[in-house]
Coordinates of C-alpha atoms in Angstrom, one line a residue:
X584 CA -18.6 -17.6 9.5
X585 CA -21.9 -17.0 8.7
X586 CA -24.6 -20.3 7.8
X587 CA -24.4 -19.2 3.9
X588 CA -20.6 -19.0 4.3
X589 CA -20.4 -22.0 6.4
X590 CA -22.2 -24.2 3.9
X591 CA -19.7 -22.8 1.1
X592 CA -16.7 -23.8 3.0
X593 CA -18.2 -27.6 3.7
X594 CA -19.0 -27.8 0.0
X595 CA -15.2 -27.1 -0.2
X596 CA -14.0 -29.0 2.1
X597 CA -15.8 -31.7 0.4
X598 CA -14.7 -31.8 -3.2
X599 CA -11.6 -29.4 -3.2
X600 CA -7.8 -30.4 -2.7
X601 CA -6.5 -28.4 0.9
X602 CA -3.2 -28.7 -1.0
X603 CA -3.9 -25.2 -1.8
X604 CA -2.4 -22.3 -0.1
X605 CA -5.8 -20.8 1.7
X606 CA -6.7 -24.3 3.2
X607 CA -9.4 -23.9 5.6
X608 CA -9.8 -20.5 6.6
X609 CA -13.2 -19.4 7.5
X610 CA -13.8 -17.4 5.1
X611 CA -15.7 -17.6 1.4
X612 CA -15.6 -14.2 -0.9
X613 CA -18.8 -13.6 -2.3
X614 CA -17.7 -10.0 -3.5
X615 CA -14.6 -7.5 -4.3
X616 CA -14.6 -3.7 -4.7
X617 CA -11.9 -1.5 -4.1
X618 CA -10.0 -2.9 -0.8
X619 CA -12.9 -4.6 0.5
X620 CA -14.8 -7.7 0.3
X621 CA -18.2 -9.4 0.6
X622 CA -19.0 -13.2 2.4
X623 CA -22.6 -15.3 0.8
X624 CA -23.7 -13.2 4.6
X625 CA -23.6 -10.1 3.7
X626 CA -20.4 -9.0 5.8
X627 CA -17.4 -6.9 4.4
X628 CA -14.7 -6.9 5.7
X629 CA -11.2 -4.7 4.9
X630 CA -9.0 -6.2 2.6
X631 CA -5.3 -6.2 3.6
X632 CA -4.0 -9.1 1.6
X633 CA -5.1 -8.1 -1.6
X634 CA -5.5 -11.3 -2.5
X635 CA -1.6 -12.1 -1.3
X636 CA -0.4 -8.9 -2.9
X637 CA -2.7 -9.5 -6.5
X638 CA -5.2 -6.4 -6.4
X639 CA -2.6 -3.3 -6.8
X640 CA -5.7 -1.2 -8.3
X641 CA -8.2 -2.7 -5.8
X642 CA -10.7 -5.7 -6.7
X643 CA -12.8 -5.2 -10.1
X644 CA -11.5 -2.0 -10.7
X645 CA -14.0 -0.4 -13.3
X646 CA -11.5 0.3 -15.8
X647 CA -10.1 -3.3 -15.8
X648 CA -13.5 -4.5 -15.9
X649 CA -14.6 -2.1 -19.0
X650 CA -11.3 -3.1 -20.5
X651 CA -12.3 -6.7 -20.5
X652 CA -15.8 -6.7 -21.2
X653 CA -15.0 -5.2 -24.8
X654 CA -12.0 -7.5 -25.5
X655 CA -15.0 -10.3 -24.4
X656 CA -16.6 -9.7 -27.5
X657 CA -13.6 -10.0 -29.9
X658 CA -10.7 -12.4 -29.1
X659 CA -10.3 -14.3 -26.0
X660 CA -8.2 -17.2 -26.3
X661 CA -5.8 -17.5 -29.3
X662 CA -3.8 -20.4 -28.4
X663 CA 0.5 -19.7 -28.1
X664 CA 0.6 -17.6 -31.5
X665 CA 0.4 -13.6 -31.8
X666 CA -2.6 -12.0 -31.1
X667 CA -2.8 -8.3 -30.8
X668 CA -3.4 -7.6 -27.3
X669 CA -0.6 -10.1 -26.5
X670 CA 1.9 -8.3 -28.9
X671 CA 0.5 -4.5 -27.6
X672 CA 1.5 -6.1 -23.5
X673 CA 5.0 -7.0 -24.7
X674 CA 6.0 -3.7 -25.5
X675 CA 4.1 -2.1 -23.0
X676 CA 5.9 -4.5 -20.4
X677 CA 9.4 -3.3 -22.0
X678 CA 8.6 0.1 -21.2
X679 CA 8.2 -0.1 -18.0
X680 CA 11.2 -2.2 -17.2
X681 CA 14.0 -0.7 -14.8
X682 CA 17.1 0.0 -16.1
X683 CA 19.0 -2.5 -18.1
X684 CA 16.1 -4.3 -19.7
X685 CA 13.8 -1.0 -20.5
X686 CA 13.2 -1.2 -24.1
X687 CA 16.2 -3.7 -24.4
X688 CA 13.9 -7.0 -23.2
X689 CA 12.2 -10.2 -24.5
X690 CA 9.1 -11.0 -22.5
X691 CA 8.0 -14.6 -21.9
X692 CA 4.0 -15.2 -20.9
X693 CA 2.8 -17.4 -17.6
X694 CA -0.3 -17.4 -15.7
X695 CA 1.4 -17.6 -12.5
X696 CA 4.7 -16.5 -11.1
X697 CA 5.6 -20.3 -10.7
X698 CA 5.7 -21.1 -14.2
X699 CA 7.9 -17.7 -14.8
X700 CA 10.2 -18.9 -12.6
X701 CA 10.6 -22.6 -13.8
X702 CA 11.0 -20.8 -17.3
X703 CA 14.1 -18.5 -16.0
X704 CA 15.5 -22.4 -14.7
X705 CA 15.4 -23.6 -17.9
X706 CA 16.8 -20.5 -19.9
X707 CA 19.4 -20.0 -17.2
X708 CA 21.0 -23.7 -18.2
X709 CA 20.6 -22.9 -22.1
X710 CA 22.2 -19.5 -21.9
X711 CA 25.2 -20.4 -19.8
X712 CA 25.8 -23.6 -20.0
X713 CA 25.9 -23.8 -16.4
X714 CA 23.6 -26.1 -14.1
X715 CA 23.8 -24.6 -10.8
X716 CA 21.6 -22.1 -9.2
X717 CA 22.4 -19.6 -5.7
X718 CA 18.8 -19.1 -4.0
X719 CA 18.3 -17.9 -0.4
X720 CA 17.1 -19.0 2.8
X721 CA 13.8 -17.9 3.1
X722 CA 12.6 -18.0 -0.4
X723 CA 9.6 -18.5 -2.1
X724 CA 10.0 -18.9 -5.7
X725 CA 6.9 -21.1 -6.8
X726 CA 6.2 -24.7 -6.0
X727 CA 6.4 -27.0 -9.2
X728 CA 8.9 -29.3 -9.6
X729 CA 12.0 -27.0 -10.5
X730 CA 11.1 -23.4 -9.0
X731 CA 10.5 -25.7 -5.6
X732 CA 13.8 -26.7 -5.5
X733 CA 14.4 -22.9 -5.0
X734 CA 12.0 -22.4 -2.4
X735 CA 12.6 -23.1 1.3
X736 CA 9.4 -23.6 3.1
X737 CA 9.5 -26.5 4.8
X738 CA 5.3 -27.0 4.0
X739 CA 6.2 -26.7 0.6
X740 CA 9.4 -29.1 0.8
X741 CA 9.0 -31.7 3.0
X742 CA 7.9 -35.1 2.0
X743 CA 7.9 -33.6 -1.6
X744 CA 11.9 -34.5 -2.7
X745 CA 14.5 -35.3 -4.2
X746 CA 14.5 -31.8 -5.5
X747 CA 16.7 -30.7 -9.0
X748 CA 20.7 -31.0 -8.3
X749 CA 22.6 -27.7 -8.4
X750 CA 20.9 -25.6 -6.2
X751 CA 22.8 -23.4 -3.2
X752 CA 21.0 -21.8 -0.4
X753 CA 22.4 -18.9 0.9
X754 CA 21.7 -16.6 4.2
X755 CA 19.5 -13.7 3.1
X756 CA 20.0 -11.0 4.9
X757 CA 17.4 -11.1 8.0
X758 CA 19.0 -8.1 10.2
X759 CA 16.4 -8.8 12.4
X760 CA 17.5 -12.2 13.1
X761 CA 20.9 -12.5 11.8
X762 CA 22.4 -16.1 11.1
X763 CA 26.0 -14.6 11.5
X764 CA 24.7 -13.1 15.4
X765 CA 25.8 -9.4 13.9
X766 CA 24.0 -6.0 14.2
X767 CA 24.2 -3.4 11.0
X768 CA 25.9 -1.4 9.9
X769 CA 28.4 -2.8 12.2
X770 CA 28.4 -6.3 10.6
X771 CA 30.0 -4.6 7.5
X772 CA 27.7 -6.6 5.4
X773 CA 28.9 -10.1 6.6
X774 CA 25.9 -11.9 4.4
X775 CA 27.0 -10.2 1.1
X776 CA 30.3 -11.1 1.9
X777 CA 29.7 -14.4 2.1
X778 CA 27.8 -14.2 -1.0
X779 CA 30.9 -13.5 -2.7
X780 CA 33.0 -15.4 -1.2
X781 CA 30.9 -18.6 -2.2
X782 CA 30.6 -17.9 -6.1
X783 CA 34.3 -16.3 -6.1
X784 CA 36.5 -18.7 -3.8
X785 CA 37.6 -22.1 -4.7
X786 CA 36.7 -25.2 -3.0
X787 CA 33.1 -23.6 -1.7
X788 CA 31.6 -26.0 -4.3
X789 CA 30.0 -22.9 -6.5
X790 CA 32.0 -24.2 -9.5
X791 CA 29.1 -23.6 -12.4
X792 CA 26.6 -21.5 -11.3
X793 CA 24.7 -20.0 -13.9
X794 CA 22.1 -17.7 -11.9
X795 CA 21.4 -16.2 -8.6
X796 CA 17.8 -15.6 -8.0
X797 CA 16.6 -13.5 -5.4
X798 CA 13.7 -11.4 -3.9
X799 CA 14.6 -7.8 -3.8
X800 CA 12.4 -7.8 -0.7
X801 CA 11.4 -11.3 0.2
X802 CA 7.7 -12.5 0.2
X803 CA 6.8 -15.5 2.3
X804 CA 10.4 -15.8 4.2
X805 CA 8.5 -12.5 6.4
X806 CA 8.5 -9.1 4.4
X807 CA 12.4 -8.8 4.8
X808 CA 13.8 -6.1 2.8
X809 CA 18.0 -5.9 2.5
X810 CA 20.0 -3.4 3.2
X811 CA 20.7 -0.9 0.7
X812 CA 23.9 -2.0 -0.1
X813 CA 23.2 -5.9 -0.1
X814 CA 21.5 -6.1 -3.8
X815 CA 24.4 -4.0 -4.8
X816 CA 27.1 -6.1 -3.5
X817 CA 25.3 -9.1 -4.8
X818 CA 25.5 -8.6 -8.6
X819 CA 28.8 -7.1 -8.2
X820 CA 29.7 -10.8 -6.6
X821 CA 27.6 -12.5 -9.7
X822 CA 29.9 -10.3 -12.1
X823 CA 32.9 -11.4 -11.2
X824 CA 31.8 -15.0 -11.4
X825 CA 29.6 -14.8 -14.9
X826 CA 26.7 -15.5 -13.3
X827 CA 23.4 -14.0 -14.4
X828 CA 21.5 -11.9 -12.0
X829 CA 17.1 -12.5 -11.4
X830 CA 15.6 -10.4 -9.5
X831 CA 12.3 -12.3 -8.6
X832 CA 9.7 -9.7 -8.6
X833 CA 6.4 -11.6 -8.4
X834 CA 5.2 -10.3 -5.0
X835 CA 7.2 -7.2 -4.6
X836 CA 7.2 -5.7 -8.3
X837 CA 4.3 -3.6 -9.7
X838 CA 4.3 -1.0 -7.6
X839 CA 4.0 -2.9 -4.5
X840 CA 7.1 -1.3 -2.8
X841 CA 6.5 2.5 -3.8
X842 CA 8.7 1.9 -6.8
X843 CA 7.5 0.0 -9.8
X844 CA 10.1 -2.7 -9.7
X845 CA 11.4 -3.0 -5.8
X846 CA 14.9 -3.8 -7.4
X847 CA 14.8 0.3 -7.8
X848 CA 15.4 1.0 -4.5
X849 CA 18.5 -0.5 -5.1
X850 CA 20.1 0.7 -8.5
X851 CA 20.9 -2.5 -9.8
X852 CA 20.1 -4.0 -13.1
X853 CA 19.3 -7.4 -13.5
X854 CA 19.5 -9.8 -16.1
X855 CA 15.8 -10.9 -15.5
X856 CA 12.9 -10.0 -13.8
X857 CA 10.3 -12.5 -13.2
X858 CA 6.7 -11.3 -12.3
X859 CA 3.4 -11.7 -11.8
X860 CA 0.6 -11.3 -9.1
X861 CA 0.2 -7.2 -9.3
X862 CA 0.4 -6.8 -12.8
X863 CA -2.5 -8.9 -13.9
X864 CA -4.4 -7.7 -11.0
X865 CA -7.8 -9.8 -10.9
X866 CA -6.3 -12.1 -14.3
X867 CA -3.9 -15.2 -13.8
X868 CA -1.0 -13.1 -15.8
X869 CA 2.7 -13.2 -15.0
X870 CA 6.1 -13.9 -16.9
X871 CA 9.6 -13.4 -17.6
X872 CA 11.5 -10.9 -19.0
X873 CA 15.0 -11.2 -19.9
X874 CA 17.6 -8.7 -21.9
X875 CA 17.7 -9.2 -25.6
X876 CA 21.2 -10.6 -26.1
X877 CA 20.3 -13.3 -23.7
X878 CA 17.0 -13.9 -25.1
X879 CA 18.6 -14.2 -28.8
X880 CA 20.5 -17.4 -27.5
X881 CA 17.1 -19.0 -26.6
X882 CA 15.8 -22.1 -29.0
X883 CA 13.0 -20.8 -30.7
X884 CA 9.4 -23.3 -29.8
X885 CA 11.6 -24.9 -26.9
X886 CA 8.9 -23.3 -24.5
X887 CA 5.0 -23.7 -25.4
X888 CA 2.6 -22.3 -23.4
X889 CA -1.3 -22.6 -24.5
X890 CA -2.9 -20.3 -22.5
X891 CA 0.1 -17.9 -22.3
X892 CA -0.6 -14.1 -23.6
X893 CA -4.7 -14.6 -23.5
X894 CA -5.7 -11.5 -25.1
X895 CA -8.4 -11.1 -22.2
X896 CA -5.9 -11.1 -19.6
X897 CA -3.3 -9.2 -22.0
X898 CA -5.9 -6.3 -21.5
X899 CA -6.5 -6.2 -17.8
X900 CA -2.6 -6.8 -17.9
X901 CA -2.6 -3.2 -19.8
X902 CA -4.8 -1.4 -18.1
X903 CA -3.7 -2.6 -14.8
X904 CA 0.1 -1.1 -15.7
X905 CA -1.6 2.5 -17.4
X906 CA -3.2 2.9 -13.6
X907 CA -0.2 2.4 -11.8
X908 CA 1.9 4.5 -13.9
X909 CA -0.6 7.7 -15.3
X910 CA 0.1 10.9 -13.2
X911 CA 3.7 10.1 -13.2
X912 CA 2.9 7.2 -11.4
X913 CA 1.2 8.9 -9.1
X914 CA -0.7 5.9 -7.3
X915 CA 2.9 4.2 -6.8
X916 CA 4.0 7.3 -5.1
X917 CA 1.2 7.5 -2.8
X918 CA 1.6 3.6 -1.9
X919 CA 5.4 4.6 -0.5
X920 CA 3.7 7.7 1.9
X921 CA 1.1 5.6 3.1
X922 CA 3.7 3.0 3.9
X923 CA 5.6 5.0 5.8
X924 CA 2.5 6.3 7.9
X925 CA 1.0 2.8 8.7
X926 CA 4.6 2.1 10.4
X927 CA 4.6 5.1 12.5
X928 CA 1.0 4.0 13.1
X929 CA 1.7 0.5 14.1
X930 CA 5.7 1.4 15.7
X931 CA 3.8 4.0 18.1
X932 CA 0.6 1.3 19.1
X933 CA 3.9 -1.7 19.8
X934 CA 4.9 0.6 22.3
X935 CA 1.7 -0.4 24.3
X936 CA 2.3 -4.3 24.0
X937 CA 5.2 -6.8 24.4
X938 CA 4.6 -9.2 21.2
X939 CA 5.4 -6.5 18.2
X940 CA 9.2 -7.3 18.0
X941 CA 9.9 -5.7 14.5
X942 CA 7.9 -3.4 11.8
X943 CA 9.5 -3.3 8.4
X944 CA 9.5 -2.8 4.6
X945 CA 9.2 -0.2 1.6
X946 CA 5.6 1.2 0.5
X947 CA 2.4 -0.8 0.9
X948 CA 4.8 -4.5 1.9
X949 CA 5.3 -4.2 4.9
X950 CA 6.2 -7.1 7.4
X951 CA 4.7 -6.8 11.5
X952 CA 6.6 -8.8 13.2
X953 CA 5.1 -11.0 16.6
X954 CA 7.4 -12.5 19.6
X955 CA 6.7 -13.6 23.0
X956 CA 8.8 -10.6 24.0
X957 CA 10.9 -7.9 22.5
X958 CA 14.0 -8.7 24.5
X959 CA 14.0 -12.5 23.6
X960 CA 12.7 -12.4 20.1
X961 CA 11.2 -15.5 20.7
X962 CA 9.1 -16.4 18.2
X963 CA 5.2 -16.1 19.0
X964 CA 3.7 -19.5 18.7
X965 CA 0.8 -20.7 16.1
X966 CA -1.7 -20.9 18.4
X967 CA -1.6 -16.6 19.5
X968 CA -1.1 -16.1 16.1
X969 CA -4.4 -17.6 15.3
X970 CA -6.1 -16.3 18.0
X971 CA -5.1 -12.9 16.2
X972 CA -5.9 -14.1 12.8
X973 CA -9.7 -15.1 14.1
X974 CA -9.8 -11.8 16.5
X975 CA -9.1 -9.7 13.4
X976 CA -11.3 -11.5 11.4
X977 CA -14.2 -10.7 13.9
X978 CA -13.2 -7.1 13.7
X979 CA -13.7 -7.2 10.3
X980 CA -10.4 -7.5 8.6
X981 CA -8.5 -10.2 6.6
X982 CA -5.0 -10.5 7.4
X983 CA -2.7 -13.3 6.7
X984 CA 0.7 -14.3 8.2
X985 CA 4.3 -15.3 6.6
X986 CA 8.1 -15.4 7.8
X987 CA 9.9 -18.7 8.6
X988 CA 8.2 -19.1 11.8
X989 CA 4.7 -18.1 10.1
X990 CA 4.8 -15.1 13.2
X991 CA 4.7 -12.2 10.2
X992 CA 1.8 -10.3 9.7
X993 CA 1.3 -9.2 6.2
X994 CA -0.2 -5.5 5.2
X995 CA -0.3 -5.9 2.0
X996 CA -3.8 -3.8 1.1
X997 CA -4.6 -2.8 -2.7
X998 CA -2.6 0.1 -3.9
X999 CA -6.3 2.2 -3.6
X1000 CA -6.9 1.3 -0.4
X1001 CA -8.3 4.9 1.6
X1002 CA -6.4 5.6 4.5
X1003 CA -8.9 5.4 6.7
X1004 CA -8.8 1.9 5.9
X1005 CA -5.7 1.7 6.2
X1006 CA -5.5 3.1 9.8
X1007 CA -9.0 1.5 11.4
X1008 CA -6.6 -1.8 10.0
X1009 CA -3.8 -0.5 12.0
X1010 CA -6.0 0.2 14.6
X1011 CA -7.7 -3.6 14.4
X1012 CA -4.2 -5.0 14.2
X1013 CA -2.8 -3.1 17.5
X1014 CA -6.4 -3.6 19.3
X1015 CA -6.3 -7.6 18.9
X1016 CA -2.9 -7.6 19.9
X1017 CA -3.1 -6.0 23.2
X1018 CA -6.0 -8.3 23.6
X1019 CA -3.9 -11.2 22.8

């Protein structure tokens, strides 16, 4: 850092909490346009977390600003009753919905992904009557009190219990580094399998399980999408017990994947979506949205929210989701081509060093794995992995990691990014790597 920057990040240090998920990296943003960024020094640097997957239309897109300039001057708060731009986001939310909840939804307002997530908790127990919930190793579902209890992450969990009864971890399905010791297709699915045969066989203990909740492609456990018949085999498994099916869309929905909702690649239809980060863009603005006849059985003022549905934020909400989806959703489209090109990009640079073990994941979420070695798989260790953190950083790039080992490297640029961001990225990535 820079001696403007530097003196931000004491200030910081000083009188913030380092609770928070950025902690003490070197670096202070000053500025955001497009899929870049500005420190207090001047420098700018390529922008490849998107502020963990929040810019899908790039920072301060001028629409979203426009949009919420003039709303500015008319109605910004309006406390947790109607106001017009809140009303005008609800039904533009239900039209957008994949199939089962499109135009057949209830929409709850959050600012953050956490507190849609704690919300589906609570309406899981009221609808069913059921207290327990399935989640999966790996997962990040938020970290207050209930969503937490979801979440794996030691970070997040350790020290911080006892967590709320009635929740079941389950295997998700990391083909890369399979718990069962399989290979697919071979494995015939084993981890779906089990999946069923938890909720559906006596004696496993699943004996009132209201939900499963589940990442269509999971976030923080290390970019890890499923196999195409996994989701599939999932709900079919929640069927047959009663249980409702969430698809947790906070990091992966909103066009992230190449499809609007990441559950798409898949064909199934959940009972609720929860999501967030992409589809308020630069605005705190997330929620959950849950099929009508469920939503009917909900207590009406059992949930207030004051800040829930600002009309600023309802705006930027709106215009956010008209980008994504104008031109037959043409921006989403683009995000699953470029995809595809930055893993050829990075799959044909691994060949010239040992430590890129895996590169996966649909459209612009896509999950560089880092070993020791390709044959071993061992895990590479904190210290290389920030030693490529400050080496890219140097180059010019902000990148952050993920996975249960935190050895995952994130692209997750803005939906907008150019691709010759996108590939001098690539090329940063594979340069600091061979370095390494």
């Amino acid at each position: 850092p820079g001696p403007k920057t530097a003196e931000y990040l004491q200030g910081s240090f000083d009188n913030e909490s380092m609770a928070r998920g950025g902690g003490k990296f070197p670096f202070v943003f000053s500025e955001g346009k497009g899929a870049t960024v500005k420190d207090p020094d001047g420098n700018v640097l390529i922008d490849i977390t998107a502020g963990v997957a929040v810019n899908s239309v790039g920072r301060c897109h001028p629409r979203v600003v426009a949009a919420m300039t003039a709303q500015m001057n008319s109605l910004m708060h309006a406390s947790d009753i109607s106001n017009v731009r809140r009303t005008e986001l609800a039904k533009k939310v239900a039209g957008i919905m994949p199939a089962g909840l499109k135009d057949n939804c209830i929409s709850y307002f959050t600012q953050g992904g956490s507190g849609a997530v704690e919300t589906a908790i609570k309406f899981v127990r009221k609808i069913t009557g059921r207290n327990q919930i399935i989640a999966f190793h790996g997962a990040y579902h938020g970290v207050w009190c209930g969503c937490n209890s979801l979440t794996t992450g030691d970070q997040y969990r350790k020290g911080y219990g006892p967590f709320i009864p009635g929740v079941i971890h389950l295997p998700y399905p990391y083909c890369y580094r399979c718990c069962f010791g399989l290979e697919y297709p071979s494995c015939k699915m084993r981890c779906a399998q089990y999946v069923d045969y938890v909720l559906n066989t006596p004696y496993t203990g699943a004996d009132d399980v209201g939900a499963v909740i589940i990442e269509a492609q999971q976030g923080e456990g290390g970019y890890v999408p499923p196999p195409p018949e996994y989701l599939p085999m999932v709900k079919k498994a929640c069927e047959k017990h009663g249980a409702l099916y969430i698809s947790d869309e906070v990091q992966a929905g909103a066009g992230r994947t190449g499809k609007m909702w990441c559950i798409e690649h898949s064909g199934v239809e959940p009972d609720m979506i929860t999501w967030g980060k992409g589809m308020g863009g630069d605005m705190p603005m997330a929620g959950l949205t849950i099929r009508k006849d469920l939503a009917a059985l909900i207590d009406d003022h059992s949930q207030p929210n004051t800040f829930a549905g600002n009309a600023v934020t309802s705006v930027a909400c709106m215009t956010n989701i008209d980008i994504l989806t104008e031109n037959d959703r043409a921006l989403i489209k683009r995000a699953a081509v470029l995809g595809e090109e930055i893993k050829d990009r990075i799959r044909e640079g691994a060949k010239n060093t040992r430590i890129i073990g895996d590169v996966r994941g649909n459209g612009l979420m896509i999950g560089i794995e880092m070993v020791e070695d390709k044959e071993s798989r061992v895990p590479l260790g904190r210290d290389d992995v920030g030693k490529i953190i400050m080496g890219m950083l140097a180059r010019g790039m902000i990148m952050v990691p993920c996975g249960r080992f935190g050895n995952v490297f994130r692209f997750m640029p803005p939906l907008v990014i150019t691709r010759e961001h996108a590939m001098k990225a690539c090329d940063i990535l594979l340069e600091t790597a061979a370095e390494i």
